[in-house]
């Protein structure tokens, strides 16, 4: 099926899911309010955004040196570094590490990059037991569903659905629709897993080149458990997550947690620089970092689109997007939904596969206004729209350029250009358009499905103005 | 992927990163805000933040905490107490109420992981300091106070010396020269474990400690 048709089908399905739409609406408005409450002083907020933007932009310009420095520091600290160009390579590397260590059971902290590589599926096929330990991820793993939000992955489910899911898988624990009780059930189920897992897998929020430090932000403690209790820890992250200095971390952490969930800070901020040392009594004996490219280095080739890579995955743009609020995360059909998804996914997967996501935008600008690192998301969406119909005339290396170009549409625009480029043509066109207004087509595809068609007025504004005695064009 | 392929992957990625026409962006300005709060204000702020996320905070003279624990722990039916091997841990050991069962984190985790997960009620640790702005504790676990001590027991009791509370995280890093000697693991802890993954409703005690009790020693 063509991507456009498939996208429209997913949207249709999402719009008919009343329960999920209610969840998205109430959650997103709650998150927006909580975020706003964290930034009472607008000047301070804008200064902090400038700071965060500058840190991320600077790290991107120095990315190759910083990655080398990161590798060197981590290696000196005893953490093994691996490089993967593709998702497949990253999965292979992780499987090999697990295999060599004879690790059969895994607990996972939340990691969007591992969603990108579909790591769970890959490992399960190779008989490794993978358990998501973040409560939201655990819920959707039970339900065999992808995340619907990058920060709150199970937000499309209500408490009743979660209760039924738990009851289906763990009938011995009894049925409850009380959120506190469900939380304690999950604690009980997962505690044993933490105590017995051979390996832990986590993502990384920031990787500090200066000191060789992996930073993880979380509330539940599952991230700390996954990276501390098992004998082996493997972290996976995109190459763009590197920052230069340890002193870059406080402002980034500050704006990340406030933007994401409206918390002044998360419960845990976990900074890992080494595996267990000889005199230490716990912590993993081996720590590995997998650095994944997966098109990021290509995105960085374009001076405008590279802004995409500043993203710190706070999800604020998603929470504020009027399109996301209506359709929810699954309609996008990609790992990353919402504004950042509309920008990142077409570049990562190719315009020929996901370019149509750029149509899911009203250009309202809300996302760009809240983005903590000032990514001009609507501008980038517009640019990708242009690339997808070959109207940008850039040299950018984006897969699937021009794949959404339609002959009729491009001819219509070519004629438009002809008419508007010369005053004479335009005057002629205007005269005909007003005199022959009865002939204007009334069925204009999607436009007239919910709107009446437009009809030119009998006389143009300019003619009316002339009648009134204005003599300038 | 074998070693050779990985080296190729590395070289390819770095080559692509070097091969572009990016304009250099300026270094970010240093970020070191200072609020000039007095010690009383810092304690106040930290306590408020902590309590807002259901952390328990008690202020007391620095000589009183052993007595406080001897009184409170039995009252709360917390009997199995895990301690590290710090000076404070020894102090408590010497004076602990006879009704309490004290455990010592003196072996590698592999020797007693199941017991740690199942039999301990409380872990007691020192802290390296506190952060007033966000209501956080700073912990650098050590061989004497390992990482799981503040994580696995359902209740975490942390001793915080009042004069070690700073305004904000940037200040803590700067004053303690973190970048020169990062430990194996550095932590900020700001309340008991929590989640909002079901309907964005806050619920406490998901995976880490269900309760965090901070004793501020003045
Ligand atoms: S500009 Fe587009 S992507 Fe951004 S919030 Fe508005 S509709 Fe969503
Ligand atoms: S694009 Fe900006 S707002 Fe959206 S997730 Fe990334 S950092 Fe957050």
Coordinates of C-alpha atoms in Angstrom, one line a residue, chain B:
Chain B
X1 CA 30.0 -8.2 13.9
X2 CA 33.7 -9.1 14.2
X3 CA 36.3 -6.6 15.3
X4 CA 37.3 -5.8 11.8
X5 CA 33.8 -4.8 10.7
X6 CA 33.4 -2.7 13.8
X7 CA 36.5 -0.8 13.0
X8 CA 35.2 -0.2 9.5
X9 CA 31.9 1.0 11.0
X10 CA 33.8 3.4 13.3
X11 CA 35.9 4.7 10.5
X12 CA 32.9 5.2 8.2
X13 CA 30.9 7.0 10.8
X14 CA 33.8 9.3 11.7
X15 CA 34.6 9.9 8.0
X16 CA 31.0 10.9 7.3
X17 CA 31.0 13.3 10.3
X18 CA 34.2 14.9 9.2
X19 CA 33.0 15.3 5.6
X20 CA 30.6 18.2 5.9
X21 CA 30.5 21.9 5.7
X22 CA 29.3 22.7 9.1
X23 CA 29.9 26.2 10.5
X24 CA 31.4 26.2 13.9
X25 CA 29.1 27.3 16.6
X26 CA 30.3 29.3 19.6
X27 CA 31.1 27.6 22.9
X28 CA 28.3 27.9 25.3
X29 CA 28.7 30.5 28.1
X30 CA 29.6 29.0 31.4
X31 CA 26.5 28.2 33.5
X32 CA 27.1 28.7 37.2
X33 CA 24.1 30.4 38.8
X34 CA 24.3 31.3 42.5
X35 CA 21.3 32.2 44.6
X36 CA 23.1 33.3 47.7
X37 CA 20.7 31.4 50.0
X38 CA 21.5 31.2 53.7
X39 CA 21.8 27.8 55.2
X40 CA 18.4 28.1 56.8
X41 CA 16.9 28.9 53.3
X42 CA 18.7 26.0 51.7
X43 CA 17.4 23.6 54.3
X44 CA 14.0 25.0 53.9
X45 CA 14.0 24.7 50.2
X46 CA 15.4 21.2 50.1
X47 CA 12.9 20.0 52.7
X48 CA 10.0 21.5 50.8
X49 CA 11.0 20.0 47.5
X50 CA 11.6 16.6 49.1
X51 CA 8.3 16.6 50.9
X52 CA 6.5 17.6 47.7
X53 CA 7.5 14.2 46.3
X54 CA 6.7 12.4 49.5
X55 CA 10.3 12.3 50.9
X56 CA 10.3 12.4 54.7
X57 CA 12.6 15.1 56.2
X58 CA 13.7 15.4 59.8
X59 CA 16.0 18.1 61.2
X60 CA 18.0 17.3 64.3
X61 CA 21.2 18.1 66.2
X62 CA 24.0 16.0 64.7
X63 CA 24.4 14.0 67.9
X64 CA 20.7 12.8 67.9
X65 CA 20.3 10.7 64.9
X66 CA 21.3 7.3 66.5
X67 CA 18.8 7.9 69.2
X68 CA 16.1 8.9 66.6
X69 CA 16.6 5.7 64.7
X70 CA 16.6 3.6 67.8
X71 CA 13.2 5.1 68.6
X72 CA 11.7 5.2 65.2
X73 CA 12.8 2.0 63.5
X74 CA 11.1 -0.4 66.0
X75 CA 8.1 1.8 66.1
X76 CA 7.7 1.5 62.3
X77 CA 8.3 -2.2 62.5
X78 CA 11.5 -2.0 60.5
X79 CA 13.9 -4.6 61.9
X80 CA 16.4 -5.7 59.3
X81 CA 18.8 -2.9 58.9
X82 CA 21.6 -2.9 56.3
X83 CA 24.6 -0.8 57.0
X84 CA 27.8 -0.1 55.2
X85 CA 31.2 0.2 56.7
X86 CA 31.6 3.9 57.3
X87 CA 32.3 5.7 60.5
X88 CA 28.6 6.5 60.9
X89 CA 27.7 2.9 60.3
X90 CA 30.1 1.8 63.1
X91 CA 28.7 4.5 65.4
X92 CA 25.2 3.1 64.9
X93 CA 26.3 -0.5 65.3
X94 CA 27.9 0.4 68.6
X95 CA 24.7 1.9 70.0
X96 CA 21.8 0.3 68.1
X97 CA 18.7 -0.9 69.9
X98 CA 19.0 -4.7 70.7
X99 CA 15.7 -5.3 69.0
X100 CA 17.2 -4.5 65.6
X101 CA 18.9 -7.0 63.4
X102 CA 21.9 -5.3 61.8
X103 CA 23.4 -6.6 58.5
X104 CA 26.7 -5.5 57.1
X105 CA 27.3 -4.9 53.4
X106 CA 30.8 -6.5 53.6
X107 CA 30.7 -9.1 50.8
X108 CA 30.4 -9.0 47.0
X109 CA 26.9 -9.0 45.9
X110 CA 27.0 -12.4 44.2
X111 CA 27.4 -14.0 47.6
X112 CA 24.1 -12.8 49.0
X113 CA 22.0 -11.2 46.2
X114 CA 18.8 -13.1 47.0
X115 CA 19.0 -12.2 50.7
X116 CA 19.6 -8.6 49.9
X117 CA 16.5 -8.5 47.7
X118 CA 14.3 -10.4 50.2
X119 CA 15.4 -9.9 53.7
X120 CA 16.4 -6.3 54.2
X121 CA 13.9 -3.6 55.3
X122 CA 16.1 -0.5 55.5
X123 CA 19.4 0.7 54.0
X124 CA 21.2 3.5 55.8
X125 CA 23.7 5.7 54.0
X126 CA 25.7 8.9 54.3
X127 CA 25.4 11.5 51.5
X128 CA 28.0 13.7 49.9
X129 CA 25.7 16.7 50.1
X130 CA 22.4 18.1 49.1
X131 CA 21.0 20.4 46.4
X132 CA 18.5 23.0 47.6
X133 CA 17.1 24.0 44.3
X134 CA 15.8 20.6 43.2
X135 CA 15.6 18.9 46.6
X136 CA 18.2 16.3 45.9
X137 CA 20.7 14.2 47.7
X138 CA 24.2 13.6 46.3
X139 CA 25.5 10.1 46.7
X140 CA 28.8 8.7 45.5
X141 CA 28.6 5.0 46.4
X142 CA 31.9 3.6 47.7
X143 CA 33.3 0.1 48.6
X144 CA 32.2 1.0 52.1
X145 CA 28.7 2.0 50.9
X146 CA 28.0 0.1 47.7
X147 CA 25.5 1.1 45.1
X148 CA 22.7 -1.3 45.9
X149 CA 22.6 -0.1 49.5
X150 CA 20.5 2.9 48.6
X151 CA 18.5 1.1 46.0
X152 CA 17.3 -2.4 46.9
X153 CA 15.9 -2.0 50.5
X154 CA 12.3 -0.8 50.5
X155 CA 13.3 2.1 52.9
X156 CA 16.3 4.3 52.4
X157 CA 17.5 6.5 55.3
X158 CA 20.0 9.1 54.3
X159 CA 22.1 11.2 56.6
X160 CA 22.7 14.7 55.3
X161 CA 24.9 17.3 57.0
X162 CA 23.2 20.6 56.9
X163 CA 26.4 22.5 55.9
X164 CA 26.8 20.4 52.9
X165 CA 23.7 21.7 51.1
X166 CA 24.5 23.8 48.1
X167 CA 22.2 26.0 45.9
X168 CA 22.2 24.0 42.8
X169 CA 23.7 21.1 40.9
X170 CA 26.2 23.2 38.9
X171 CA 27.5 24.6 42.1
X172 CA 28.0 21.1 43.6
X173 CA 29.9 19.9 40.6
X174 CA 32.1 23.0 40.5
X175 CA 32.9 23.2 44.2
X176 CA 33.6 19.5 44.5
X177 CA 35.6 19.4 41.3
X178 CA 33.6 16.5 39.9
X179 CA 35.1 16.6 36.4
X180 CA 38.6 15.7 37.9
X181 CA 37.6 12.6 39.6
X182 CA 34.3 11.1 38.6
X183 CA 33.5 7.9 40.7
X184 CA 32.3 4.6 39.3
X185 CA 28.7 5.8 40.0
X186 CA 27.4 9.2 41.0
X187 CA 23.8 9.8 41.9
X188 CA 21.3 12.4 42.6
X189 CA 18.3 11.1 44.5
X190 CA 15.2 13.3 44.8
X191 CA 12.5 11.3 46.6
X192 CA 11.3 7.8 46.8
X193 CA 10.9 5.8 43.6
X194 CA 7.8 6.8 41.6
X195 CA 6.0 6.4 38.3
X196 CA 3.2 8.0 36.4
X197 CA 3.0 5.5 33.6
X198 CA -0.7 4.5 34.2
X199 CA -2.9 7.4 33.2
X200 CA -0.2 9.9 34.3
X201 CA -1.2 9.3 37.9
X202 CA 1.6 9.4 40.4
X203 CA 2.2 6.2 42.3
X204 CA 5.1 5.7 44.7
X205 CA 7.4 2.7 45.3
X206 CA 7.6 1.1 41.9
X207 CA 11.2 -0.3 41.8
X208 CA 13.5 1.6 44.1
X209 CA 12.8 2.5 47.7
X210 CA 9.2 3.1 48.6
X211 CA 10.2 5.5 51.3
X212 CA 13.1 7.9 51.5
X213 CA 13.8 9.4 54.9
X214 CA 16.3 12.2 55.1
X215 CA 17.9 13.2 58.4
X216 CA 19.4 16.6 58.2
X217 CA 22.1 16.9 60.9
X218 CA 22.7 20.4 62.2

